[in-house]
């Protein structure tokens, strides 16, 4: 077992837990079920965004199109993530625990980062097609979202490979990623503040809720990144509880920042559309 652990190198801490003590039936199944729930919600949300696309005026529909892109990407890559989890672990009857299998397939959170590399720019661009910027330049904000969003994901992706082997590098790359993260928060706050100006009252309320949701859901990601150290202090905790907590945290964050966020943007666009004379319900009645 010690030889196996020493051979894991820059594998994420989930693999170290599997090699060290393994996972109980409850911990393994909770992780598998949470991962399954994640991609199932994305598939259900895909149907929602397709069906509600015409409930907003044509000028706002690009936001719904981007939600569809996000849902397809998230569904496919989170499906692979779940299969990666079940494929990397096998049940050991002697210990009554799930341990690393004999194959070369280790569990890797990198699939999530690949998903975010596609989704984060799309999520940030979405709101720009719903609100009207009164002071800021559209292209400048869009480019800022793209640059900081991409840089945040890439640096976080690099850092996660050092969470067991080099805590220093893990925290350094995590800090760099956080700098870009706070720049995104700054830009999003600016966009929402300007977007409220002149918007219908109900749309303003939705935009306020979006900002609260954005803070809540995006703050979960650094927490999940740091999860091994939240349980272990200065050394990563080889704890199955930390593994399950990370899976749950990432899933809640993904559902909140993609699905609920997208729904709120749709509701905002519907209010904006009504204020501009486009009422889908009345158009249907007329037909």
PDB file of C-alpha atoms in Angstrom:
ATOM      1  CA  UNK A   1       0.000   0.000   0.000  1.00  0.00           C
ATOM      2  CA  UNK A   2       2.816   2.438   0.871  1.00  0.00           C
ATOM      3  CA  UNK A   3       4.424   1.662  -2.474  1.00  0.00           C
ATOM      4  CA  UNK A   4       1.150   2.474  -4.233  1.00  0.00           C
ATOM      5  CA  UNK A   5       0.831   5.784  -2.398  1.00  0.00           C
ATOM      6  CA  UNK A   6       4.386   6.781  -3.246  1.00  0.00           C
ATOM      7  CA  UNK A   7       3.735   6.102  -6.925  1.00  0.00           C
ATOM      8  CA  UNK A   8       0.730   8.435  -7.173  1.00  0.00           C
ATOM      9  CA  UNK A   9       2.842  11.555  -7.676  1.00  0.00           C
ATOM     10  CA  UNK A  10       0.752  14.596  -8.608  1.00  0.00           C
ATOM     11  CA  UNK A  11      -2.560  12.746  -8.477  1.00  0.00           C
ATOM     12  CA  UNK A  12      -5.343  14.594  -6.654  1.00  0.00           C
ATOM     13  CA  UNK A  13      -5.987  13.781  -3.026  1.00  0.00           C
ATOM     14  CA  UNK A  14      -9.045  11.622  -3.785  1.00  0.00           C
ATOM     15  CA  UNK A  15      -6.651   8.988  -5.119  1.00  0.00           C
ATOM     16  CA  UNK A  16      -4.456   9.208  -2.034  1.00  0.00           C
ATOM     17  CA  UNK A  17      -7.500   8.572   0.163  1.00  0.00           C
ATOM     18  CA  UNK A  18      -8.439   5.579  -1.991  1.00  0.00           C
ATOM     19  CA  UNK A  19      -4.899   4.196  -1.716  1.00  0.00           C
ATOM     20  CA  UNK A  20      -4.534   4.958   1.995  1.00  0.00           C
ATOM     21  CA  UNK A  21      -7.759   3.759   3.615  1.00  0.00           C
ATOM     22  CA  UNK A  22     -10.265   3.451   0.805  1.00  0.00           C
ATOM     23  CA  UNK A  23     -13.886   4.598   0.858  1.00  0.00           C
ATOM     24  CA  UNK A  24     -16.755   3.150   2.826  1.00  0.00           C
ATOM     25  CA  UNK A  25     -19.853   2.112   0.926  1.00  0.00           C
ATOM     26  CA  UNK A  26     -21.635   5.282   2.043  1.00  0.00           C
ATOM     27  CA  UNK A  27     -18.823   7.657   1.024  1.00  0.00           C
ATOM     28  CA  UNK A  28     -18.315   6.006  -2.357  1.00  0.00           C
ATOM     29  CA  UNK A  29     -22.019   5.878  -3.215  1.00  0.00           C
ATOM     30  CA  UNK A  30     -22.694   9.426  -2.004  1.00  0.00           C
ATOM     31  CA  UNK A  31     -19.935  10.681  -4.281  1.00  0.00           C
ATOM     32  CA  UNK A  32     -21.198   8.623  -7.227  1.00  0.00           C
ATOM     33  CA  UNK A  33     -24.779   9.768  -6.691  1.00  0.00           C
ATOM     34  CA  UNK A  34     -23.868  13.436  -6.308  1.00  0.00           C
ATOM     35  CA  UNK A  35     -21.825  13.316  -9.507  1.00  0.00           C
ATOM     36  CA  UNK A  36     -24.749  11.636 -11.278  1.00  0.00           C
ATOM     37  CA  UNK A  37     -27.175  14.242  -9.951  1.00  0.00           C
ATOM     38  CA  UNK A  38     -24.922  16.978 -11.323  1.00  0.00           C
ATOM     39  CA  UNK A  39     -25.033  15.900 -14.956  1.00  0.00           C
ATOM     40  CA  UNK A  40     -28.712  14.867 -14.736  1.00  0.00           C
ATOM     41  CA  UNK A  41     -29.673  18.397 -13.645  1.00  0.00           C
ATOM     42  CA  UNK A  42     -27.695  19.840 -16.552  1.00  0.00           C
ATOM     43  CA  UNK A  43     -29.635  17.660 -18.987  1.00  0.00           C
ATOM     44  CA  UNK A  44     -32.979  18.693 -17.465  1.00  0.00           C
ATOM     45  CA  UNK A  45     -31.965  22.361 -17.564  1.00  0.00           C
ATOM     46  CA  UNK A  46     -31.001  22.000 -21.221  1.00  0.00           C
ATOM     47  CA  UNK A  47     -34.632  21.186 -21.991  1.00  0.00           C
ATOM     48  CA  UNK A  48     -35.792  24.215 -19.993  1.00  0.00           C
ATOM     49  CA  UNK A  49     -33.572  26.669 -21.865  1.00  0.00           C
ATOM     50  CA  UNK A  50     -34.559  25.268 -25.245  1.00  0.00           C
ATOM     51  CA  UNK A  51     -38.278  25.482 -24.446  1.00  0.00           C
ATOM     52  CA  UNK A  52     -38.147  28.998 -22.980  1.00  0.00           C
ATOM     53  CA  UNK A  53     -35.991  30.567 -25.680  1.00  0.00           C
ATOM     54  CA  UNK A  54     -38.951  32.161 -27.480  1.00  0.00           C
ATOM     55  CA  UNK A  55     -40.407  33.630 -24.288  1.00  0.00           C
ATOM     56  CA  UNK A  56     -37.951  36.517 -24.596  1.00  0.00           C
ATOM     57  CA  UNK A  57     -37.536  39.071 -27.358  1.00  0.00           C
ATOM     58  CA  UNK A  58     -35.137  38.072 -30.160  1.00  0.00           C
ATOM     59  CA  UNK A  59     -32.447  40.522 -28.973  1.00  0.00           C
ATOM     60  CA  UNK A  60     -32.139  38.621 -25.681  1.00  0.00           C
ATOM     61  CA  UNK A  61     -32.149  35.088 -27.057  1.00  0.00           C
ATOM     62  CA  UNK A  62     -28.386  34.861 -27.404  1.00  0.00           C
ATOM     63  CA  UNK A  63     -28.330  34.549 -23.591  1.00  0.00           C
ATOM     64  CA  UNK A  64     -30.548  31.461 -23.829  1.00  0.00           C
ATOM     65  CA  UNK A  65     -28.381  30.073 -26.632  1.00  0.00           C
ATOM     66  CA  UNK A  66     -25.324  30.435 -24.400  1.00  0.00           C
ATOM     67  CA  UNK A  67     -27.196  28.638 -21.604  1.00  0.00           C
ATOM     68  CA  UNK A  68     -27.830  25.764 -24.006  1.00  0.00           C
ATOM     69  CA  UNK A  69     -24.119  25.641 -24.863  1.00  0.00           C
ATOM     70  CA  UNK A  70     -23.242  25.615 -21.161  1.00  0.00           C
ATOM     71  CA  UNK A  71     -25.712  22.824 -20.408  1.00  0.00           C
ATOM     72  CA  UNK A  72     -24.455  20.603 -23.237  1.00  0.00           C
ATOM     73  CA  UNK A  73     -20.841  21.113 -22.186  1.00  0.00           C
ATOM     74  CA  UNK A  74     -21.578  20.552 -18.506  1.00  0.00           C
ATOM     75  CA  UNK A  75     -23.678  17.450 -19.161  1.00  0.00           C
ATOM     76  CA  UNK A  76     -21.038  15.751 -21.302  1.00  0.00           C
ATOM     77  CA  UNK A  77     -18.006  16.540 -19.151  1.00  0.00           C
ATOM     78  CA  UNK A  78     -19.731  15.885 -15.818  1.00  0.00           C
ATOM     79  CA  UNK A  79     -20.904  12.563 -17.227  1.00  0.00           C
ATOM     80  CA  UNK A  80     -17.268  11.730 -17.992  1.00  0.00           C
ATOM     81  CA  UNK A  81     -16.322  12.901 -14.487  1.00  0.00           C
ATOM     82  CA  UNK A  82     -18.838  10.503 -12.924  1.00  0.00           C
ATOM     83  CA  UNK A  83     -17.625   7.637 -15.086  1.00  0.00           C
ATOM     84  CA  UNK A  84     -14.062   8.511 -14.133  1.00  0.00           C
ATOM     85  CA  UNK A  85     -14.997   8.146 -10.454  1.00  0.00           C
ATOM     86  CA  UNK A  86     -16.668   4.763 -10.850  1.00  0.00           C
ATOM     87  CA  UNK A  87     -13.957   3.541 -13.224  1.00  0.00           C
ATOM     88  CA  UNK A  88     -11.087   4.444 -10.915  1.00  0.00           C
ATOM     89  CA  UNK A  89     -12.476   2.631  -7.862  1.00  0.00           C
ATOM     90  CA  UNK A  90     -13.118  -1.065  -7.242  1.00  0.00           C
ATOM     91  CA  UNK A  91     -14.719  -2.827  -4.316  1.00  0.00           C
ATOM     92  CA  UNK A  92     -12.325  -4.751  -2.101  1.00  0.00           C
ATOM     93  CA  UNK A  93     -14.191  -7.552  -0.315  1.00  0.00           C
ATOM     94  CA  UNK A  94     -11.432  -8.091   2.263  1.00  0.00           C
ATOM     95  CA  UNK A  95     -11.592  -4.541   3.619  1.00  0.00           C
ATOM     96  CA  UNK A  96     -15.216  -3.895   2.595  1.00  0.00           C
ATOM     97  CA  UNK A  97     -14.051  -0.623   1.041  1.00  0.00           C
ATOM     98  CA  UNK A  98     -13.654   0.929  -2.370  1.00  0.00           C
ATOM     99  CA  UNK A  99     -10.012   1.317  -3.344  1.00  0.00           C
ATOM    100  CA  UNK A 100      -8.029   2.237  -6.443  1.00  0.00           C
ATOM    101  CA  UNK A 101      -8.416  -0.292  -9.205  1.00  0.00           C
ATOM    102  CA  UNK A 102      -5.618  -2.212 -10.876  1.00  0.00           C
ATOM    103  CA  UNK A 103      -5.881  -0.171 -14.071  1.00  0.00           C
ATOM    104  CA  UNK A 104      -4.088   3.055 -14.931  1.00  0.00           C
ATOM    105  CA  UNK A 105      -7.193   5.227 -14.635  1.00  0.00           C
ATOM    106  CA  UNK A 106      -6.901   7.557 -11.645  1.00  0.00           C
ATOM    107  CA  UNK A 107      -9.637   9.935 -10.580  1.00  0.00           C
ATOM    108  CA  UNK A 108      -8.988  13.441 -11.886  1.00  0.00           C
ATOM    109  CA  UNK A 109     -10.828  16.695 -11.214  1.00  0.00           C
ATOM    110  CA  UNK A 110      -9.337  17.988 -14.448  1.00  0.00           C
ATOM    111  CA  UNK A 111     -12.570  17.165 -16.267  1.00  0.00           C
ATOM    112  CA  UNK A 112     -14.294  19.850 -14.214  1.00  0.00           C
ATOM    113  CA  UNK A 113     -11.646  22.373 -15.208  1.00  0.00           C
ATOM    114  CA  UNK A 114     -12.099  21.497 -18.871  1.00  0.00           C
ATOM    115  CA  UNK A 115     -15.811  22.074 -18.413  1.00  0.00           C
ATOM    116  CA  UNK A 116     -15.221  25.423 -16.710  1.00  0.00           C
ATOM    117  CA  UNK A 117     -12.787  26.478 -19.425  1.00  0.00           C
ATOM    118  CA  UNK A 118     -15.723  26.284 -21.848  1.00  0.00           C
ATOM    119  CA  UNK A 119     -18.494  27.399 -19.513  1.00  0.00           C
ATOM    120  CA  UNK A 120     -17.032  30.275 -17.514  1.00  0.00           C
ATOM    121  CA  UNK A 121     -16.603  32.671 -20.471  1.00  0.00           C
ATOM    122  CA  UNK A 122     -20.073  31.709 -21.736  1.00  0.00           C
ATOM    123  CA  UNK A 123     -21.648  32.320 -18.319  1.00  0.00           C
ATOM    124  CA  UNK A 124     -19.992  35.706 -18.010  1.00  0.00           C
ATOM    125  CA  UNK A 125     -20.927  36.730 -21.558  1.00  0.00           C
ATOM    126  CA  UNK A 126     -24.595  35.804 -21.003  1.00  0.00           C
ATOM    127  CA  UNK A 127     -25.484  38.735 -18.811  1.00  0.00           C
ATOM    128  CA  UNK A 128     -24.014  41.167 -21.350  1.00  0.00           C
ATOM    129  CA  UNK A 129     -26.795  40.173 -23.766  1.00  0.00           C
ATOM    130  CA  UNK A 130     -29.521  40.886 -21.203  1.00  0.00           C
ATOM    131  CA  UNK A 131     -28.517  44.179 -19.578  1.00  0.00           C
ATOM    132  CA  UNK A 132     -27.659  47.514 -21.176  1.00  0.00           C
ATOM    133  CA  UNK A 133     -24.316  48.991 -20.188  1.00  0.00           C
ATOM    134  CA  UNK A 134     -24.717  52.706 -19.541  1.00  0.00           C
ATOM    135  CA  UNK A 135     -21.098  53.663 -18.918  1.00  0.00           C
ATOM    136  CA  UNK A 136     -18.784  50.747 -19.669  1.00  0.00           C
ATOM    137  CA  UNK A 137     -17.675  49.592 -23.096  1.00  0.00           C
ATOM    138  CA  UNK A 138     -19.189  46.259 -24.125  1.00  0.00           C
ATOM    139  CA  UNK A 139     -16.026  44.972 -25.805  1.00  0.00           C
ATOM    140  CA  UNK A 140     -13.836  45.969 -22.867  1.00  0.00           C
ATOM    141  CA  UNK A 141     -16.030  44.148 -20.347  1.00  0.00           C
ATOM    142  CA  UNK A 142     -16.353  41.110 -22.616  1.00  0.00           C
ATOM    143  CA  UNK A 143     -12.590  40.874 -23.102  1.00  0.00           C
ATOM    144  CA  UNK A 144     -12.011  41.321 -19.382  1.00  0.00           C
ATOM    145  CA  UNK A 145     -14.437  38.507 -18.633  1.00  0.00           C
ATOM    146  CA  UNK A 146     -12.769  36.247 -21.178  1.00  0.00           C
ATOM    147  CA  UNK A 147      -9.192  36.952 -20.090  1.00  0.00           C
ATOM    148  CA  UNK A 148      -9.740  36.724 -16.323  1.00  0.00           C
ATOM    149  CA  UNK A 149     -12.147  33.785 -16.608  1.00  0.00           C
ATOM    150  CA  UNK A 150      -9.735  31.765 -18.718  1.00  0.00           C
ATOM    151  CA  UNK A 151      -6.695  32.702 -16.610  1.00  0.00           C
ATOM    152  CA  UNK A 152      -8.557  31.805 -13.406  1.00  0.00           C
ATOM    153  CA  UNK A 153      -9.397  28.329 -14.664  1.00  0.00           C
ATOM    154  CA  UNK A 154      -5.965  27.581 -16.165  1.00  0.00           C
ATOM    155  CA  UNK A 155      -4.056  28.603 -13.041  1.00  0.00           C
ATOM    156  CA  UNK A 156      -6.466  26.685 -10.818  1.00  0.00           C
ATOM    157  CA  UNK A 157      -6.089  23.652 -13.066  1.00  0.00           C
ATOM    158  CA  UNK A 158      -2.308  23.742 -12.648  1.00  0.00           C
ATOM    159  CA  UNK A 159      -2.552  24.240  -8.889  1.00  0.00           C
ATOM    160  CA  UNK A 160      -4.800  21.249  -8.230  1.00  0.00           C
ATOM    161  CA  UNK A 161      -2.043  18.874  -9.322  1.00  0.00           C
ATOM    162  CA  UNK A 162       0.083  19.965  -6.354  1.00  0.00           C
ATOM    163  CA  UNK A 163      -2.498  19.660  -3.593  1.00  0.00           C
ATOM    164  CA  UNK A 164      -0.706  16.668  -2.034  1.00  0.00           C
ATOM    165  CA  UNK A 165       2.864  16.771  -3.331  1.00  0.00           C
ATOM    166  CA  UNK A 166       3.604  20.497  -2.914  1.00  0.00           C
ATOM    167  CA  UNK A 167       1.300  22.591  -0.704  1.00  0.00           C
ATOM    168  CA  UNK A 168       3.396  25.678  -1.471  1.00  0.00           C
ATOM    169  CA  UNK A 169       2.790  25.450  -5.214  1.00  0.00           C
ATOM    170  CA  UNK A 170      -0.832  24.514  -4.564  1.00  0.00           C
ATOM    171  CA  UNK A 171      -1.418  27.722  -2.612  1.00  0.00           C
ATOM    172  CA  UNK A 172       0.686  29.897  -4.956  1.00  0.00           C
ATOM    173  CA  UNK A 173      -1.281  28.838  -8.025  1.00  0.00           C
ATOM    174  CA  UNK A 174      -4.496  29.095  -6.021  1.00  0.00           C
ATOM    175  CA  UNK A 175      -3.609  32.662  -5.030  1.00  0.00           C
ATOM    176  CA  UNK A 176      -2.901  33.638  -8.638  1.00  0.00           C
ATOM    177  CA  UNK A 177      -6.235  32.131  -9.661  1.00  0.00           C
ATOM    178  CA  UNK A 178      -7.976  34.112  -6.905  1.00  0.00           C
ATOM    179  CA  UNK A 179      -6.585  37.405  -8.226  1.00  0.00           C
ATOM    180  CA  UNK A 180      -8.377  36.804 -11.522  1.00  0.00           C
ATOM    181  CA  UNK A 181     -11.445  35.653  -9.586  1.00  0.00           C
ATOM    182  CA  UNK A 182     -11.720  38.998  -7.761  1.00  0.00           C
ATOM    183  CA  UNK A 183     -11.326  40.856 -11.045  1.00  0.00           C
ATOM    184  CA  UNK A 184     -14.332  38.923 -12.351  1.00  0.00           C
ATOM    185  CA  UNK A 185     -16.324  39.898  -9.248  1.00  0.00           C
ATOM    186  CA  UNK A 186     -15.415  43.537  -9.838  1.00  0.00           C
ATOM    187  CA  UNK A 187     -16.548  43.419 -13.467  1.00  0.00           C
ATOM    188  CA  UNK A 188     -19.764  41.558 -12.641  1.00  0.00           C
ATOM    189  CA  UNK A 189     -20.684  44.080  -9.950  1.00  0.00           C
ATOM    190  CA  UNK A 190     -20.136  46.891 -12.457  1.00  0.00           C
ATOM    191  CA  UNK A 191     -22.293  45.165 -15.079  1.00  0.00           C
ATOM    192  CA  UNK A 192     -25.171  44.502 -12.675  1.00  0.00           C
ATOM    193  CA  UNK A 193     -25.078  48.025 -11.236  1.00  0.00           C
ATOM    194  CA  UNK A 194     -25.237  49.577 -14.700  1.00  0.00           C
ATOM    195  CA  UNK A 195     -27.802  47.022 -15.856  1.00  0.00           C
ATOM    196  CA  UNK A 196     -30.245  48.079 -13.146  1.00  0.00           C
ATOM    197  CA  UNK A 197     -30.356  51.641 -14.461  1.00  0.00           C
ATOM    198  CA  UNK A 198     -33.579  52.093 -16.368  1.00  0.00           C
ATOM    199  CA  UNK A 199     -34.588  48.426 -16.066  1.00  0.00           C
ATOM    200  CA  UNK A 200     -38.138  47.482 -14.947  1.00  0.00           C
ATOM    201  CA  UNK A 201     -38.550  47.127 -11.185  1.00  0.00           C
ATOM    202  CA  UNK A 202     -38.934  43.351 -11.308  1.00  0.00           C
ATOM    203  CA  UNK A 203     -35.905  43.018 -13.571  1.00  0.00           C
ATOM    204  CA  UNK A 204     -33.898  45.059 -11.060  1.00  0.00           C
ATOM    205  CA  UNK A 205     -34.924  42.630  -8.322  1.00  0.00           C
ATOM    206  CA  UNK A 206     -33.813  39.680 -10.431  1.00  0.00           C
ATOM    207  CA  UNK A 207     -30.475  41.363 -11.109  1.00  0.00           C
ATOM    208  CA  UNK A 208     -30.003  41.915  -7.381  1.00  0.00           C
ATOM    209  CA  UNK A 209     -30.718  38.233  -6.787  1.00  0.00           C
ATOM    210  CA  UNK A 210     -28.240  37.316  -9.535  1.00  0.00           C
ATOM    211  CA  UNK A 211     -25.499  39.268  -7.754  1.00  0.00           C
ATOM    212  CA  UNK A 212     -26.250  37.501  -4.442  1.00  0.00           C
ATOM    213  CA  UNK A 213     -26.317  34.122  -6.194  1.00  0.00           C
ATOM    214  CA  UNK A 214     -23.103  34.943  -8.044  1.00  0.00           C
ATOM    215  CA  UNK A 215     -21.284  35.720  -4.796  1.00  0.00           C
ATOM    216  CA  UNK A 216     -22.626  32.590  -3.086  1.00  0.00           C
ATOM    217  CA  UNK A 217     -22.027  30.106  -5.906  1.00  0.00           C
ATOM    218  CA  UNK A 218     -18.637  31.375  -7.061  1.00  0.00           C
ATOM    219  CA  UNK A 219     -17.298  31.542  -3.489  1.00  0.00           C
ATOM    220  CA  UNK A 220     -17.963  27.807  -3.206  1.00  0.00           C
ATOM    221  CA  UNK A 221     -15.302  26.989  -5.793  1.00  0.00           C
ATOM    222  CA  UNK A 222     -12.309  28.229  -3.752  1.00  0.00           C
ATOM    223  CA  UNK A 223     -13.771  26.340  -0.786  1.00  0.00           C
ATOM    224  CA  UNK A 224     -13.887  23.099  -2.766  1.00  0.00           C
ATOM    225  CA  UNK A 225     -10.357  23.728  -4.091  1.00  0.00           C
ATOM    226  CA  UNK A 226      -9.104  24.119  -0.505  1.00  0.00           C
ATOM    227  CA  UNK A 227     -11.170  21.224   0.870  1.00  0.00           C
ATOM    228  CA  UNK A 228      -8.217  18.906   1.740  1.00  0.00           C
ATOM    229  CA  UNK A 229      -6.737  21.682   3.890  1.00  0.00           C
ATOM    230  CA  UNK A 230     -10.005  22.720   5.485  1.00  0.00           C
ATOM    231  CA  UNK A 231     -10.026  19.283   7.094  1.00  0.00           C
ATOM    232  CA  UNK A 232      -6.278  18.852   7.552  1.00  0.00           C
ATOM    233  CA  UNK A 233      -4.739  22.216   8.373  1.00  0.00           C
ATOM    234  CA  UNK A 234      -1.245  22.692   6.932  1.00  0.00           C
ATOM    235  CA  UNK A 235      -1.227  19.146   5.548  1.00  0.00           C
ATOM    236  CA  UNK A 236      -3.874  17.725   3.177  1.00  0.00           C
ATOM    237  CA  UNK A 237      -6.375  15.522   4.971  1.00  0.00           C
ATOM    238  CA  UNK A 238      -6.608  12.020   3.551  1.00  0.00           C
ATOM    239  CA  UNK A 239     -10.220  11.946   4.642  1.00  0.00           C
ATOM    240  CA  UNK A 240     -13.178  10.450   2.824  1.00  0.00           C
ATOM    241  CA  UNK A 241     -15.327  13.167   4.440  1.00  0.00           C
ATOM    242  CA  UNK A 242     -13.265  15.812   2.645  1.00  0.00           C
ATOM    243  CA  UNK A 243     -13.729  13.949  -0.638  1.00  0.00           C
ATOM    244  CA  UNK A 244     -17.507  13.735  -0.282  1.00  0.00           C
ATOM    245  CA  UNK A 245     -17.657  17.356   0.854  1.00  0.00           C
ATOM    246  CA  UNK A 246     -15.709  18.432  -2.234  1.00  0.00           C
ATOM    247  CA  UNK A 247     -18.038  16.535  -4.593  1.00  0.00           C
ATOM    248  CA  UNK A 248     -21.097  18.066  -2.933  1.00  0.00           C
ATOM    249  CA  UNK A 249     -19.613  21.570  -2.919  1.00  0.00           C
ATOM    250  CA  UNK A 250     -18.606  21.457  -6.578  1.00  0.00           C
ATOM    251  CA  UNK A 251     -22.037  20.112  -7.577  1.00  0.00           C
ATOM    252  CA  UNK A 252     -23.955  22.748  -5.606  1.00  0.00           C
ATOM    253  CA  UNK A 253     -21.699  25.430  -7.082  1.00  0.00           C
ATOM    254  CA  UNK A 254     -22.163  24.149 -10.646  1.00  0.00           C
ATOM    255  CA  UNK A 255     -25.941  23.922 -10.367  1.00  0.00           C
ATOM    256  CA  UNK A 256     -26.193  27.371  -8.764  1.00  0.00           C
ATOM    257  CA  UNK A 257     -23.785  29.183 -11.080  1.00  0.00           C
ATOM    258  CA  UNK A 258     -25.068  27.603 -14.290  1.00  0.00           C
ATOM    259  CA  UNK A 259     -28.664  26.446 -13.958  1.00  0.00           C
ATOM    260  CA  UNK A 260     -30.164  28.833 -11.399  1.00  0.00           C
ATOM    261  CA  UNK A 261     -28.136  31.737 -12.792  1.00  0.00           C
ATOM    262  CA  UNK A 262     -29.369  30.963 -16.301  1.00  0.00           C
ATOM    263  CA  UNK A 263     -32.985  30.745 -15.137  1.00  0.00           C
ATOM    264  CA  UNK A 264     -32.708  34.117 -13.384  1.00  0.00           C
ATOM    265  CA  UNK A 265     -31.267  35.653 -16.534  1.00  0.00           C
ATOM    266  CA  UNK A 266     -34.199  34.223 -18.502  1.00  0.00           C
ATOM    267  CA  UNK A 267     -36.656  35.748 -16.027  1.00  0.00           C
ATOM    268  CA  UNK A 268     -34.828  39.072 -16.265  1.00  0.00           C
ATOM    269  CA  UNK A 269     -34.944  38.969 -20.059  1.00  0.00           C
ATOM    270  CA  UNK A 270     -38.677  38.191 -19.930  1.00  0.00           C
ATOM    271  CA  UNK A 271     -39.303  41.311 -17.833  1.00  0.00           C
ATOM    272  CA  UNK A 272     -37.149  43.405 -20.154  1.00  0.00           C
ATOM    273  CA  UNK A 273     -39.031  41.996 -23.130  1.00  0.00           C
ATOM    274  CA  UNK A 274     -42.429  42.840 -21.636  1.00  0.00           C
ATOM    275  CA  UNK A 275     -41.297  46.396 -20.919  1.00  0.00           C
ATOM    276  CA  UNK A 276     -40.371  46.724 -24.594  1.00  0.00           C
ATOM    277  CA  UNK A 277     -43.754  45.423 -25.771  1.00  0.00           C
ATOM    278  CA  UNK A 278     -42.852  41.773 -26.355  1.00  0.00           C
ATOM    279  CA  UNK A 279     -45.217  39.570 -24.351  1.00  0.00           C
ATOM    280  CA  UNK A 280     -44.929  35.935 -25.371  1.00  0.00           C
ATOM    281  CA  UNK A 281     -48.121  34.908 -23.545  1.00  0.00           C
ATOM    282  CA  UNK A 282     -50.193  37.519 -25.387  1.00  0.00           C
ATOM    283  CA  UNK A 283     -48.580  36.587 -28.694  1.00  0.00           C
ATOM    284  CA  UNK A 284     -49.598  32.964 -28.107  1.00  0.00           C
ATOM    285  CA  UNK A 285     -53.149  33.990 -27.259  1.00  0.00           C
ATOM    286  CA  UNK A 286     -53.326  36.014 -30.463  1.00  0.00           C
ATOM    287  CA  UNK A 287     -52.203  32.990 -32.482  1.00  0.00           C
TER     288      UNK A 287
END
